[in-house]
Structure formats: structure tokens, C-alpha cells
Amino acid sequence: MKTRTAAVLLAVVAAVVAVTTAPTASAAQVYSGRGWAIETGWGIHSVDRSEPYTFTFTSAAARERLTPYIAPVLGQLSSATGAKFVLSRTVEGFTGGCPTKHHLVMSLDYRPLNGQRGMSRALPCYDTVDHSAFGGIARIDSEYWTPAWKDPDWWKANAVVHEIGHLVGLDHPNAKDAKGADIPFRCVTDARGFRPLMCSPNGGYSGSRGGRFTEFDLAGLRQLGRNWTA
């Protein structure tokens, strides 16, 4: 889940600090395919492969709680996009706006999306020069780890990685209604009936495979990497 108003404000901040020179165009960029979509409405067209993206945290509690969900997808992110993704133990203050470029900031907050139960939010930024994913912050609902929360750990893992997907440029691949809004759960499925991880409000694998990008999502990540040189 992400919030358009906040992302637009962050993009304005990104305009002040964006310094990357746009790559030479050599081929048409692609923004959607079967089971994936890129955040073009939010200004993101690609992943910047020129330097690593680093995960940092707003608190030690966020670091300890979320690291087990981030670590398993570093390889998927790196191999699919061609950009390097690394996990640090850095805790840094974050008051809003955009973080330092190429920082993916992870936070734990109680009901960060307008107080709605179980809803996390991603606030992505983009480089206004080359339209690559700049970084941003993912605010994960801390109530997932309270005794009252009954969903299994693989569901939590999917929720965390879903928000990471938004930070690097993936959008919901849902079918749209007449007003252009996502139709909940209306996404393609694979032969086993699994929806893309980025399907809204929730998709992805269950059980031991939970918290991993599906083949649908990986196709989108690969395109984000290709678009950097397009």
C-alpha cells in the first residue's frame, strides 16, 4: 500500500537533490507486462544500476524485527535488476521528505496508513532527472507482531516485501475499475493459483516460500533494470 499525496511531496524534495545524469536512450522503455507494473504514475521508470541501494532503519527495534524479512530478497533484487542491494545495521533519524539517495529506510509504526488496521505504507521517491528509483521509506504496521495478530509469519513477510517492491518501483498489477482504481485481488495467477506479490491488497506465495518475489514480480524487476539503459 502506498499514498499518492505523500509520494508526490517526496518527489518534489527529490527534485532538489537529484544529480544523476540521464542515460543515453537506446531502446524504448517498458512499463507493464503480464502480472507486473511499474510506478510511472509516481515518476519511477527504472532502477539506477550505477551505485548500490542500502537498507537502513529508523530504530534498533525496526532493524531487529525487519532484517529477517529483508535479507532473503536481497539476492532476488540484485540479480533481477542488475543493481546491488545491501543490508546495513545503520539506524538513522528520519523526519520526513526523502532520505539520502539510494537509501531504503525501514520503519515500524502503529497503523501508519491513516490508522487503518493492518495497513502498511511505502513512500517512494524518484530522481527527477532520470526517473530512477531514488529511495524512500517503508512504514510497516507494528501490530503484525502483537498477540492479537493471527496471520502467519509468511503473510507478514509478504507484507514487508510488498512495500519494498514499491520503494524500488513496482506498482500494483491489479485490473482497474471504471474509475481507474485497483480491483482488490484481481490479478493474474500462476499455474498453482498464486498471485503476484505486488497484487493488492495482498498476494505472493504462502508457507515456506512466503516473503519472496514471484516470477511475475521478478519480470517487473528485470524490466526496471533494463529501463536504466533504455
mmCIF file with all atom_site columns, C-alpha atoms in Angstrom:
data_model
loop_
_atom_site.group_PDB
_atom_site.id
_atom_site.type_symbol
_atom_site.label_atom_id
_atom_site.label_alt_id
_atom_site.label_comp_id
_atom_site.label_asym_id
_atom_site.label_entity_id
_atom_site.label_seq_id
_atom_site.pdbx_PDB_ins_code
_atom_site.Cartn_x
_atom_site.Cartn_y
_atom_site.Cartn_z
_atom_site.occupancy
_atom_site.B_iso_or_equiv
_atom_site.pdbx_formal_charge
_atom_site.auth_seq_id
_atom_site.auth_comp_id
_atom_site.auth_asym_id
_atom_site.auth_atom_id
_atom_site.pdbx_PDB_model_num
ATOM 1   C CA . MET A 1 1   ? 0.000   0.000   0.000   1.00 0.00 ? 1   MET A CA 1
ATOM 2   C CA . LYS A 1 2   ? 1.261   3.500   -0.795  1.00 0.00 ? 2   LYS A CA 1
ATOM 3   C CA . THR A 1 3   ? -0.082  7.037   -0.605  1.00 0.00 ? 3   THR A CA 1
ATOM 4   C CA . ARG A 1 4   ? -0.054  9.217   -3.721  1.00 0.00 ? 4   ARG A CA 1
ATOM 5   C CA . THR A 1 5   ? -0.091  12.594  -1.962  1.00 0.00 ? 5   THR A CA 1
ATOM 6   C CA . ALA A 1 6   ? 2.908   11.752  0.194   1.00 0.00 ? 6   ALA A CA 1
ATOM 7   C CA . ALA A 1 7   ? 4.838   10.324  -2.737  1.00 0.00 ? 7   ALA A CA 1
ATOM 8   C CA . VAL A 1 8   ? 4.268   13.454  -4.819  1.00 0.00 ? 8   VAL A CA 1
ATOM 9   C CA . LEU A 1 9   ? 5.601   15.601  -1.972  1.00 0.00 ? 9   LEU A CA 1
ATOM 10  C CA . LEU A 1 10  ? 8.640   13.374  -1.690  1.00 0.00 ? 10  LEU A CA 1
ATOM 11  C CA . ALA A 1 11  ? 9.225   13.658  -5.409  1.00 0.00 ? 11  ALA A CA 1
ATOM 12  C CA . VAL A 1 12  ? 9.363   17.443  -5.031  1.00 0.00 ? 12  VAL A CA 1
ATOM 13  C CA . VAL A 1 13  ? 12.061  17.057  -2.402  1.00 0.00 ? 13  VAL A CA 1
ATOM 14  C CA . ALA A 1 14  ? 13.903  14.656  -4.687  1.00 0.00 ? 14  ALA A CA 1
ATOM 15  C CA . ALA A 1 15  ? 13.997  17.345  -7.355  1.00 0.00 ? 15  ALA A CA 1
ATOM 16  C CA . VAL A 1 16  ? 16.245  19.430  -5.119  1.00 0.00 ? 16  VAL A CA 1
ATOM 17  C CA . VAL A 1 17  ? 18.818  16.708  -4.617  1.00 0.00 ? 17  VAL A CA 1
ATOM 18  C CA . ALA A 1 18  ? 18.614  14.786  -7.902  1.00 0.00 ? 18  ALA A CA 1
ATOM 19  C CA . VAL A 1 19  ? 22.006  14.942  -9.583  1.00 0.00 ? 19  VAL A CA 1
ATOM 20  C CA . THR A 1 20  ? 22.239  11.836  -11.741 1.00 0.00 ? 20  THR A CA 1
ATOM 21  C CA . THR A 1 21  ? 22.660  12.335  -15.469 1.00 0.00 ? 21  THR A CA 1
ATOM 22  C CA . ALA A 1 22  ? 20.048  10.513  -17.517 1.00 0.00 ? 22  ALA A CA 1
ATOM 23  C CA . PRO A 1 23  ? 21.409  7.544   -19.504 1.00 0.00 ? 23  PRO A CA 1
ATOM 24  C CA . THR A 1 24  ? 21.527  7.735   -23.269 1.00 0.00 ? 24  THR A CA 1
ATOM 25  C CA . ALA A 1 25  ? 18.316  6.428   -24.805 1.00 0.00 ? 25  ALA A CA 1
ATOM 26  C CA . SER A 1 26  ? 18.936  3.295   -26.851 1.00 0.00 ? 26  SER A CA 1
ATOM 27  C CA . ALA A 1 27  ? 15.611  1.466   -26.732 1.00 0.00 ? 27  ALA A CA 1
ATOM 28  C CA . ALA A 1 28  ? 12.022  2.028   -25.698 1.00 0.00 ? 28  ALA A CA 1
ATOM 29  C CA . GLN A 1 29  ? 11.268  1.607   -22.026 1.00 0.00 ? 29  GLN A CA 1
ATOM 30  C CA . VAL A 1 30  ? 8.506   -0.801  -20.990 1.00 0.00 ? 30  VAL A CA 1
ATOM 31  C CA . TYR A 1 31  ? 6.244   -0.147  -18.014 1.00 0.00 ? 31  TYR A CA 1
ATOM 32  C CA . SER A 1 32  ? 3.911   -3.119  -17.690 1.00 0.00 ? 32  SER A CA 1
ATOM 33  C CA . GLY A 1 33  ? 3.536   -6.756  -18.598 1.00 0.00 ? 33  GLY A CA 1
ATOM 34  C CA . ARG A 1 34  ? 1.698   -9.875  -17.541 1.00 0.00 ? 34  ARG A CA 1
ATOM 35  C CA . GLY A 1 35  ? 1.423   -9.686  -13.776 1.00 0.00 ? 35  GLY A CA 1
ATOM 36  C CA . TRP A 1 36  ? 3.600   -6.630  -13.146 1.00 0.00 ? 36  TRP A CA 1
ATOM 37  C CA . ALA A 1 37  ? 3.539   -2.853  -13.464 1.00 0.00 ? 37  ALA A CA 1
ATOM 38  C CA . ILE A 1 38  ? 5.999   -0.023  -12.878 1.00 0.00 ? 38  ILE A CA 1
ATOM 39  C CA . GLU A 1 39  ? 5.294   3.114   -10.824 1.00 0.00 ? 39  GLU A CA 1
ATOM 40  C CA . THR A 1 40  ? 5.176   5.515   -13.784 1.00 0.00 ? 40  THR A CA 1
ATOM 41  C CA . GLY A 1 41  ? 2.326   7.474   -12.216 1.00 0.00 ? 41  GLY A CA 1
ATOM 42  C CA . TRP A 1 42  ? 4.716   8.241   -9.372  1.00 0.00 ? 42  TRP A CA 1
ATOM 43  C CA . GLY A 1 43  ? 7.588   9.203   -11.645 1.00 0.00 ? 43  GLY A CA 1
ATOM 44  C CA . ILE A 1 44  ? 9.624   5.988   -11.435 1.00 0.00 ? 44  ILE A CA 1
ATOM 45  C CA . HIS A 1 45  ? 10.743  4.431   -14.697 1.00 0.00 ? 45  HIS A CA 1
ATOM 46  C CA . SER A 1 46  ? 13.840  2.435   -13.766 1.00 0.00 ? 46  SER A CA 1
ATOM 47  C CA . VAL A 1 47  ? 16.325  1.269   -11.148 1.00 0.00 ? 47  VAL A CA 1
ATOM 48  C CA . ASP A 1 48  ? 19.668  3.093   -11.033 1.00 0.00 ? 48  ASP A CA 1
ATOM 49  C CA . ARG A 1 49  ? 22.362  0.475   -11.578 1.00 0.00 ? 49  ARG A CA 1
ATOM 50  C CA . SER A 1 50  ? 25.298  2.883   -11.087 1.00 0.00 ? 50  SER A CA 1
ATOM 51  C CA . GLU A 1 51  ? 25.550  2.525   -7.298  1.00 0.00 ? 51  GLU A CA 1
ATOM 52  C CA . PRO A 1 52  ? 24.192  0.245   -4.552  1.00 0.00 ? 52  PRO A CA 1
ATOM 53  C CA . TYR A 1 53  ? 20.895  0.659   -2.741  1.00 0.00 ? 53  TYR A CA 1
ATOM 54  C CA . THR A 1 54  ? 21.241  0.279   1.030   1.00 0.00 ? 54  THR A CA 1
ATOM 55  C CA . PHE A 1 55  ? 18.576  -0.687  3.562   1.00 0.00 ? 55  PHE A CA 1
ATOM 56  C CA . THR A 1 56  ? 18.725  1.322   6.783   1.00 0.00 ? 56  THR A CA 1
ATOM 57  C CA . PHE A 1 57  ? 16.360  1.607   9.754   1.00 0.00 ? 57  PHE A CA 1
ATOM 58  C CA . THR A 1 58  ? 14.690  4.261   11.877  1.00 0.00 ? 58  THR A CA 1
ATOM 59  C CA . SER A 1 59  ? 15.245  2.349   15.127  1.00 0.00 ? 59  SER A CA 1
ATOM 60  C CA . ALA A 1 60  ? 17.053  -0.635  16.562  1.00 0.00 ? 60  ALA A CA 1
ATOM 61  C CA . ALA A 1 61  ? 13.673  -2.308  17.047  1.00 0.00 ? 61  ALA A CA 1
ATOM 62  C CA . ALA A 1 62  ? 12.864  -1.920  13.351  1.00 0.00 ? 62  ALA A CA 1
ATOM 63  C CA . ARG A 1 63  ? 16.281  -3.306  12.437  1.00 0.00 ? 63  ARG A CA 1
ATOM 64  C CA . GLU A 1 64  ? 15.935  -6.406  14.572  1.00 0.00 ? 64  GLU A CA 1
ATOM 65  C CA . ARG A 1 65  ? 12.314  -7.057  13.604  1.00 0.00 ? 65  ARG A CA 1
ATOM 66  C CA . LEU A 1 66  ? 12.570  -6.458  9.852   1.00 0.00 ? 66  LEU A CA 1
ATOM 67  C CA . THR A 1 67  ? 16.050  -7.718  8.953   1.00 0.00 ? 67  THR A CA 1
ATOM 68  C CA . PRO A 1 68  ? 14.885  -11.382 8.732   1.00 0.00 ? 68  PRO A CA 1
ATOM 69  C CA . TYR A 1 69  ? 12.326  -10.375 6.092   1.00 0.00 ? 69  TYR A CA 1
ATOM 70  C CA . ILE A 1 70  ? 14.672  -8.207  4.037   1.00 0.00 ? 70  ILE A CA 1
ATOM 71  C CA . ALA A 1 71  ? 17.736  -10.468 3.910   1.00 0.00 ? 71  ALA A CA 1
ATOM 72  C CA . PRO A 1 72  ? 16.118  -13.282 1.858   1.00 0.00 ? 72  PRO A CA 1
ATOM 73  C CA . VAL A 1 73  ? 15.186  -10.969 -1.049  1.00 0.00 ? 73  VAL A CA 1
ATOM 74  C CA . LEU A 1 74  ? 18.499  -9.114  -1.435  1.00 0.00 ? 74  LEU A CA 1
ATOM 75  C CA . GLY A 1 75  ? 19.645  -11.695 -3.964  1.00 0.00 ? 75  GLY A CA 1
ATOM 76  C CA . GLN A 1 76  ? 16.387  -11.503 -5.903  1.00 0.00 ? 76  GLN A CA 1
ATOM 77  C CA . LEU A 1 77  ? 16.547  -7.708  -6.054  1.00 0.00 ? 77  LEU A CA 1
ATOM 78  C CA . SER A 1 78  ? 20.195  -7.641  -7.104  1.00 0.00 ? 78  SER A CA 1
ATOM 79  C CA . SER A 1 79  ? 20.097  -10.403 -9.706  1.00 0.00 ? 79  SER A CA 1
ATOM 80  C CA . ALA A 1 80  ? 16.831  -9.260  -11.290 1.00 0.00 ? 80  ALA A CA 1
ATOM 81  C CA . THR A 1 81  ? 17.618  -5.545  -11.582 1.00 0.00 ? 81  THR A CA 1
ATOM 82  C CA . GLY A 1 82  ? 21.377  -5.618  -12.063 1.00 0.00 ? 82  GLY A CA 1
ATOM 83  C CA . ALA A 1 83  ? 21.707  -3.101  -9.228  1.00 0.00 ? 83  ALA A CA 1
ATOM 84  C CA . LYS A 1 84  ? 23.330  -4.080  -5.942  1.00 0.00 ? 84  LYS A CA 1
ATOM 85  C CA . PHE A 1 85  ? 21.147  -4.154  -2.819  1.00 0.00 ? 85  PHE A CA 1
ATOM 86  C CA . VAL A 1 86  ? 22.844  -4.336  0.570   1.00 0.00 ? 86  VAL A CA 1
ATOM 87  C CA . LEU A 1 87  ? 21.576  -4.566  4.129   1.00 0.00 ? 87  LEU A CA 1
ATOM 88  C CA . SER A 1 88  ? 23.184  -2.413  6.795   1.00 0.00 ? 88  SER A CA 1
ATOM 89  C CA . ARG A 1 89  ? 22.692  -2.218  10.545  1.00 0.00 ? 89  ARG A CA 1
ATOM 90  C CA . THR A 1 90  ? 22.573  1.571   10.412  1.00 0.00 ? 90  THR A CA 1
ATOM 91  C CA . VAL A 1 91  ? 19.929  3.378   12.449  1.00 0.00 ? 91  VAL A CA 1
ATOM 92  C CA . GLU A 1 92  ? 19.356  6.926   11.232  1.00 0.00 ? 92  GLU A CA 1
ATOM 93  C CA . GLY A 1 93  ? 16.953  9.650   12.191  1.00 0.00 ? 93  GLY A CA 1
ATOM 94  C CA . PHE A 1 94  ? 14.235  10.315  9.654   1.00 0.00 ? 94  PHE A CA 1
ATOM 95  C CA . THR A 1 95  ? 11.857  13.254  9.909   1.00 0.00 ? 95  THR A CA 1
ATOM 96  C CA . GLY A 1 96  ? 10.194  13.134  6.505   1.00 0.00 ? 96  GLY A CA 1
ATOM 97  C CA . GLY A 1 97  ? 10.943  14.043  2.927   1.00 0.00 ? 97  GLY A CA 1
ATOM 98  C CA . CYS A 1 98  ? 13.410  11.891  1.041   1.00 0.00 ? 98  CYS A CA 1
ATOM 99  C CA . PRO A 1 99  ? 16.334  10.079  2.661   1.00 0.00 ? 99  PRO A CA 1
ATOM 100 C CA . THR A 1 100 ? 19.843  10.253  1.271   1.00 0.00 ? 100 THR A CA 1
ATOM 101 C CA . LYS A 1 101 ? 19.806  8.928   -2.289  1.00 0.00 ? 101 LYS A CA 1
ATOM 102 C CA . HIS A 1 102 ? 19.843  5.134   -2.632  1.00 0.00 ? 102 HIS A CA 1
ATOM 103 C CA . HIS A 1 103 ? 18.697  4.594   0.954   1.00 0.00 ? 103 HIS A CA 1
ATOM 104 C CA . LEU A 1 104 ? 15.671  2.387   1.509   1.00 0.00 ? 104 LEU A CA 1
ATOM 105 C CA . VAL A 1 105 ? 14.593  3.274   5.033   1.00 0.00 ? 105 VAL A CA 1
ATOM 106 C CA . MET A 1 106 ? 12.555  0.749   7.009   1.00 0.00 ? 106 MET A CA 1
ATOM 107 C CA . SER A 1 107 ? 10.365  1.790   9.926   1.00 0.00 ? 107 SER A CA 1
ATOM 108 C CA . LEU A 1 108 ? 7.946   0.195   12.383  1.00 0.00 ? 108 LEU A CA 1
ATOM 109 C CA . ASP A 1 109 ? 4.866   2.316   13.092  1.00 0.00 ? 109 ASP A CA 1
ATOM 110 C CA . TYR A 1 110 ? 1.466   1.549   14.532  1.00 0.00 ? 110 TYR A CA 1
ATOM 111 C CA . ARG A 1 111 ? -1.182  1.690   11.766  1.00 0.00 ? 111 ARG A CA 1
ATOM 112 C CA . PRO A 1 112 ? 0.774   4.153   9.602   1.00 0.00 ? 112 PRO A CA 1
ATOM 113 C CA . LEU A 1 113 ? -1.859  4.403   6.870   1.00 0.00 ? 113 LEU A CA 1
ATOM 114 C CA . ASN A 1 114 ? -4.435  6.752   8.363   1.00 0.00 ? 114 ASN A CA 1
ATOM 115 C CA . GLY A 1 115 ? -4.907  4.499   11.375  1.00 0.00 ? 115 GLY A CA 1
ATOM 116 C CA . GLN A 1 116 ? -6.209  1.581   9.306   1.00 0.00 ? 116 GLN A CA 1
ATOM 117 C CA . ARG A 1 117 ? -5.710  -1.847  10.845  1.00 0.00 ? 117 ARG A CA 1
ATOM 118 C CA . GLY A 1 118 ? -3.097  -3.995  9.163   1.00 0.00 ? 118 GLY A CA 1
ATOM 119 C CA . MET A 1 119 ? -2.154  -1.425  6.534   1.00 0.00 ? 119 MET A CA 1
ATOM 120 C CA . SER A 1 120 ? 1.489   -0.520  5.929   1.00 0.00 ? 120 SER A CA 1
ATOM 121 C CA . ARG A 1 121 ? 2.606   2.187   3.531   1.00 0.00 ? 121 ARG A CA 1
ATOM 122 C CA . ALA A 1 122 ? 5.502   2.942   1.199   1.00 0.00 ? 122 ALA A CA 1
ATOM 123 C CA . LEU A 1 123 ? 6.626   6.479   0.423   1.00 0.00 ? 123 LEU A CA 1
ATOM 124 C CA . PRO A 1 124 ? 8.898   6.187   -2.629  1.00 0.00 ? 124 PRO A CA 1
ATOM 125 C CA . CYS A 1 125 ? 10.995  8.985   -4.136  1.00 0.00 ? 125 CYS A CA 1
ATOM 126 C CA . TYR A 1 126 ? 12.314  9.289   -7.671  1.00 0.00 ? 126 TYR A CA 1
ATOM 127 C CA . ASP A 1 127 ? 15.197  11.078  -9.338  1.00 0.00 ? 127 ASP A CA 1
ATOM 128 C CA . THR A 1 128 ? 13.601  13.843  -11.385 1.00 0.00 ? 128 THR A CA 1
ATOM 129 C CA . VAL A 1 129 ? 16.481  13.867  -13.878 1.00 0.00 ? 129 VAL A CA 1
ATOM 130 C CA . ASP A 1 130 ? 16.491  10.227  -14.994 1.00 0.00 ? 130 ASP A CA 1
ATOM 131 C CA . HIS A 1 131 ? 13.290  8.960   -13.299 1.00 0.00 ? 131 HIS A CA 1
ATOM 132 C CA . SER A 1 132 ? 15.067  6.152   -11.483 1.00 0.00 ? 132 SER A CA 1
ATOM 133 C CA . ALA A 1 133 ? 14.006  4.895   -8.067  1.00 0.00 ? 133 ALA A CA 1
ATOM 134 C CA . PHE A 1 134 ? 15.641  7.328   -5.639  1.00 0.00 ? 134 PHE A CA 1
ATOM 135 C CA . GLY A 1 135 ? 14.887  5.584   -2.351  1.00 0.00 ? 135 GLY A CA 1
ATOM 136 C CA . GLY A 1 136 ? 12.253  6.274   0.262   1.00 0.00 ? 136 GLY A CA 1
ATOM 137 C CA . ILE A 1 137 ? 10.752  4.891   3.430   1.00 0.00 ? 137 ILE A CA 1
ATOM 138 C CA . ALA A 1 138 ? 8.544   1.874   4.115   1.00 0.00 ? 138 ALA A CA 1
ATOM 139 C CA . ARG A 1 139 ? 6.435   2.193   7.257   1.00 0.00 ? 139 ARG A CA 1
ATOM 140 C CA . ILE A 1 140 ? 5.440   -1.290  8.391   1.00 0.00 ? 140 ILE A CA 1
ATOM 141 C CA . ASP A 1 141 ? 2.487   -1.739  10.722  1.00 0.00 ? 141 ASP A CA 1
ATOM 142 C CA . SER A 1 142 ? 3.936   -2.812  14.070  1.00 0.00 ? 142 SER A CA 1
ATOM 143 C CA . GLU A 1 143 ? 0.711   -4.542  15.099  1.00 0.00 ? 143 GLU A CA 1
ATOM 144 C CA . TYR A 1 144 ? 1.643   -7.520  12.872  1.00 0.00 ? 144 TYR A CA 1
ATOM 145 C CA . TRP A 1 145 ? 3.790   -8.713  15.799  1.00 0.00 ? 145 TRP A CA 1
ATOM 146 C CA . THR A 1 146 ? 1.255   -8.247  18.574  1.00 0.00 ? 146 THR A CA 1
ATOM 147 C CA . PRO A 1 147 ? -0.521  -11.212 20.204  1.00 0.00 ? 147 PRO A CA 1
ATOM 148 C CA . ALA A 1 148 ? -3.839  -10.143 18.666  1.00 0.00 ? 148 ALA A CA 1
ATOM 149 C CA . TRP A 1 149 ? -2.493  -10.542 15.121  1.00 0.00 ? 149 TRP A CA 1
ATOM 150 C CA . LYS A 1 150 ? -3.379  -14.009 13.842  1.00 0.00 ? 150 LYS A CA 1
ATOM 151 C CA . ASP A 1 151 ? -1.895  -14.102 10.342  1.00 0.00 ? 151 ASP A CA 1
ATOM 152 C CA . PRO A 1 152 ? 1.106   -16.441 9.942   1.00 0.00 ? 152 PRO A CA 1
ATOM 153 C CA . ASP A 1 153 ? 4.692   -15.302 9.536   1.00 0.00 ? 153 ASP A CA 1
ATOM 154 C CA . TRP A 1 154 ? 4.691   -15.821 5.753   1.00 0.00 ? 154 TRP A CA 1
ATOM 155 C CA . TRP A 1 155 ? 1.845   -13.308 5.497   1.00 0.00 ? 155 TRP A CA 1
ATOM 156 C CA . LYS A 1 156 ? 3.905   -10.744 7.430   1.00 0.00 ? 156 LYS A CA 1
ATOM 157 C CA . ALA A 1 157 ? 6.875   -11.451 5.174   1.00 0.00 ? 157 ALA A CA 1
ATOM 158 C CA . ASN A 1 158 ? 4.762   -10.833 2.088   1.00 0.00 ? 158 ASN A CA 1
ATOM 159 C CA . ALA A 1 159 ? 3.513   -7.554  3.565   1.00 0.00 ? 159 ALA A CA 1
ATOM 160 C CA . VAL A 1 160 ? 7.041   -6.305  4.271   1.00 0.00 ? 160 VAL A CA 1
ATOM 161 C CA . VAL A 1 161 ? 8.442   -7.259  0.868   1.00 0.00 ? 161 VAL A CA 1
ATOM 162 C CA . HIS A 1 162 ? 5.383   -5.812  -0.893  1.00 0.00 ? 162 HIS A CA 1
ATOM 163 C CA . GLU A 1 163 ? 6.300   -2.377  0.489   1.00 0.00 ? 163 GLU A CA 1
ATOM 164 C CA . ILE A 1 164 ? 9.929   -2.859  -0.547  1.00 0.00 ? 164 ILE A CA 1
ATOM 165 C CA . GLY A 1 165 ? 8.661   -3.565  -4.053  1.00 0.00 ? 165 GLY A CA 1
ATOM 166 C CA . HIS A 1 166 ? 7.025   -0.139  -4.103  1.00 0.00 ? 166 HIS A CA 1
ATOM 167 C CA . LEU A 1 167 ? 10.248  1.577   -2.993  1.00 0.00 ? 167 LEU A CA 1
ATOM 168 C CA . VAL A 1 168 ? 12.184  0.134   -5.933  1.00 0.00 ? 168 VAL A CA 1
ATOM 169 C CA . GLY A 1 169 ? 9.485   0.975   -8.470  1.00 0.00 ? 169 GLY A CA 1
ATOM 170 C CA . LEU A 1 170 ? 6.886   -1.798  -8.682  1.00 0.00 ? 170 LEU A CA 1
ATOM 171 C CA . ASP A 1 171 ? 3.208   -0.883  -8.739  1.00 0.00 ? 171 ASP A CA 1
ATOM 172 C CA . HIS A 1 172 ? 0.079   -2.956  -8.141  1.00 0.00 ? 172 HIS A CA 1
ATOM 173 C CA . PRO A 1 173 ? -0.661  -5.081  -11.239 1.00 0.00 ? 173 PRO A CA 1
ATOM 174 C CA . ASN A 1 174 ? -4.387  -5.255  -10.443 1.00 0.00 ? 174 ASN A CA 1
ATOM 175 C CA . ALA A 1 175 ? -7.129  -4.908  -13.005 1.00 0.00 ? 175 ALA A CA 1
ATOM 176 C CA . LYS A 1 176 ? -8.781  -1.488  -12.739 1.00 0.00 ? 176 LYS A CA 1
ATOM 177 C CA . ASP A 1 177 ? -12.389 -0.434  -12.350 1.00 0.00 ? 177 ASP A CA 1
ATOM 178 C CA . ALA A 1 178 ? -14.097 2.251   -14.457 1.00 0.00 ? 178 ALA A CA 1
ATOM 179 C CA . LYS A 1 179 ? -12.508 4.984   -12.322 1.00 0.00 ? 179 LYS A CA 1
ATOM 180 C CA . GLY A 1 180 ? -9.013  3.522   -12.644 1.00 0.00 ? 180 GLY A CA 1
ATOM 181 C CA . ALA A 1 181 ? -8.864  2.185   -9.087  1.00 0.00 ? 181 ALA A CA 1
ATOM 182 C CA . ASP A 1 182 ? -7.427  -1.226  -8.234  1.00 0.00 ? 182 ASP A CA 1
ATOM 183 C CA . ILE A 1 183 ? -9.953  -4.044  -8.080  1.00 0.00 ? 183 ILE A CA 1
ATOM 184 C CA . PRO A 1 184 ? -8.926  -5.937  -4.915  1.00 0.00 ? 184 PRO A CA 1
ATOM 185 C CA . PHE A 1 185 ? -7.263  -9.314  -5.549  1.00 0.00 ? 185 PHE A CA 1
ATOM 186 C CA . ARG A 1 186 ? -7.968  -9.061  -9.326  1.00 0.00 ? 186 ARG A CA 1
ATOM 187 C CA . CYS A 1 187 ? -4.583  -10.143 -10.669 1.00 0.00 ? 187 CYS A CA 1
ATOM 188 C CA . VAL A 1 188 ? -3.276  -12.909 -12.881 1.00 0.00 ? 188 VAL A CA 1
ATOM 189 C CA . THR A 1 189 ? -2.336  -16.185 -11.211 1.00 0.00 ? 189 THR A CA 1
ATOM 190 C CA . ASP A 1 190 ? 0.266   -18.813 -11.956 1.00 0.00 ? 190 ASP A CA 1
ATOM 191 C CA . ALA A 1 191 ? -0.435  -22.494 -12.514 1.00 0.00 ? 191 ALA A CA 1
ATOM 192 C CA . ARG A 1 192 ? -0.698  -23.056 -8.747  1.00 0.00 ? 192 ARG A CA 1
ATOM 193 C CA . GLY A 1 193 ? -3.069  -20.147 -8.220  1.00 0.00 ? 193 GLY A CA 1
ATOM 194 C CA . PHE A 1 194 ? -0.578  -17.715 -6.676  1.00 0.00 ? 194 PHE A CA 1
ATOM 195 C CA . ARG A 1 195 ? -0.986  -14.024 -7.433  1.00 0.00 ? 195 ARG A CA 1
ATOM 196 C CA . PRO A 1 196 ? 1.957   -11.595 -7.810  1.00 0.00 ? 196 PRO A CA 1
ATOM 197 C CA . LEU A 1 197 ? 3.396   -10.431 -4.509  1.00 0.00 ? 197 LEU A CA 1
ATOM 198 C CA . MET A 1 198 ? 2.577   -6.874  -5.588  1.00 0.00 ? 198 MET A CA 1
ATOM 199 C CA . CYS A 1 199 ? -1.111  -7.694  -6.057  1.00 0.00 ? 199 CYS A CA 1
ATOM 200 C CA . SER A 1 200 ? -3.269  -5.523  -3.794  1.00 0.00 ? 200 SER A CA 1
ATOM 201 C CA . PRO A 1 201 ? -4.247  -5.879  -1.025  1.00 0.00 ? 201 PRO A CA 1
ATOM 202 C CA . ASN A 1 202 ? -2.081  -8.974  -0.695  1.00 0.00 ? 202 ASN A CA 1
ATOM 203 C CA . GLY A 1 203 ? -0.537  -11.579 -2.933  1.00 0.00 ? 203 GLY A CA 1
ATOM 204 C CA . GLY A 1 204 ? 2.534   -13.757 -3.081  1.00 0.00 ? 204 GLY A CA 1
ATOM 205 C CA . TYR A 1 205 ? 3.449   -17.273 -2.075  1.00 0.00 ? 205 TYR A CA 1
ATOM 206 C CA . SER A 1 206 ? 2.298   -18.961 1.105   1.00 0.00 ? 206 SER A CA 1
ATOM 207 C CA . GLY A 1 207 ? 4.176   -21.200 3.512   1.00 0.00 ? 207 GLY A CA 1
ATOM 208 C CA . SER A 1 208 ? 7.945   -21.515 3.308   1.00 0.00 ? 208 SER A CA 1
ATOM 209 C CA . ARG A 1 209 ? 8.062   -19.579 0.037   1.00 0.00 ? 209 ARG A CA 1
ATOM 210 C CA . GLY A 1 210 ? 6.394   -16.539 1.574   1.00 0.00 ? 210 GLY A CA 1
ATOM 211 C CA . GLY A 1 211 ? 8.276   -13.253 1.524   1.00 0.00 ? 211 GLY A CA 1
ATOM 212 C CA . ARG A 1 212 ? 9.795   -13.884 -1.914  1.00 0.00 ? 212 ARG A CA 1
ATOM 213 C CA . PHE A 1 213 ? 9.047   -12.116 -5.170  1.00 0.00 ? 213 PHE A CA 1
ATOM 214 C CA . THR A 1 214 ? 7.119   -14.344 -7.569  1.00 0.00 ? 214 THR A CA 1
ATOM 215 C CA . GLU A 1 215 ? 8.060   -14.838 -11.209 1.00 0.00 ? 215 GLU A CA 1
ATOM 216 C CA . PHE A 1 216 ? 5.543   -12.136 -12.104 1.00 0.00 ? 216 PHE A CA 1
ATOM 217 C CA . ASP A 1 217 ? 7.279   -9.640  -9.831  1.00 0.00 ? 217 ASP A CA 1
ATOM 218 C CA . LEU A 1 218 ? 10.758  -10.671 -10.963 1.00 0.00 ? 218 LEU A CA 1
ATOM 219 C CA . ALA A 1 219 ? 9.804   -9.908  -14.556 1.00 0.00 ? 219 ALA A CA 1
ATOM 220 C CA . GLY A 1 220 ? 8.941   -6.366  -13.483 1.00 0.00 ? 220 GLY A CA 1
ATOM 221 C CA . LEU A 1 221 ? 12.196  -6.007  -11.569 1.00 0.00 ? 221 LEU A CA 1
ATOM 222 C CA . ARG A 1 222 ? 14.141  -7.166  -14.611 1.00 0.00 ? 222 ARG A CA 1
ATOM 223 C CA . GLN A 1 223 ? 12.415  -4.526  -16.708 1.00 0.00 ? 223 GLN A CA 1
ATOM 224 C CA . LEU A 1 224 ? 13.221  -1.826  -14.150 1.00 0.00 ? 224 LEU A CA 1
ATOM 225 C CA . GLY A 1 225 ? 16.873  -2.764  -14.584 1.00 0.00 ? 225 GLY A CA 1
ATOM 226 C CA . ARG A 1 226 ? 16.678  -2.771  -18.389 1.00 0.00 ? 226 ARG A CA 1
ATOM 227 C CA . ASN A 1 227 ? 14.943  0.595   -18.440 1.00 0.00 ? 227 ASN A CA 1
ATOM 228 C CA . TRP A 1 228 ? 18.008  2.173   -16.816 1.00 0.00 ? 228 TRP A CA 1
ATOM 229 C CA . THR A 1 229 ? 19.931  1.769   -20.071 1.00 0.00 ? 229 THR A CA 1
ATOM 230 C CA . ALA A 1 230 ? 16.940  2.375   -22.355 1.00 0.00 ? 230 ALA A CA 1
#
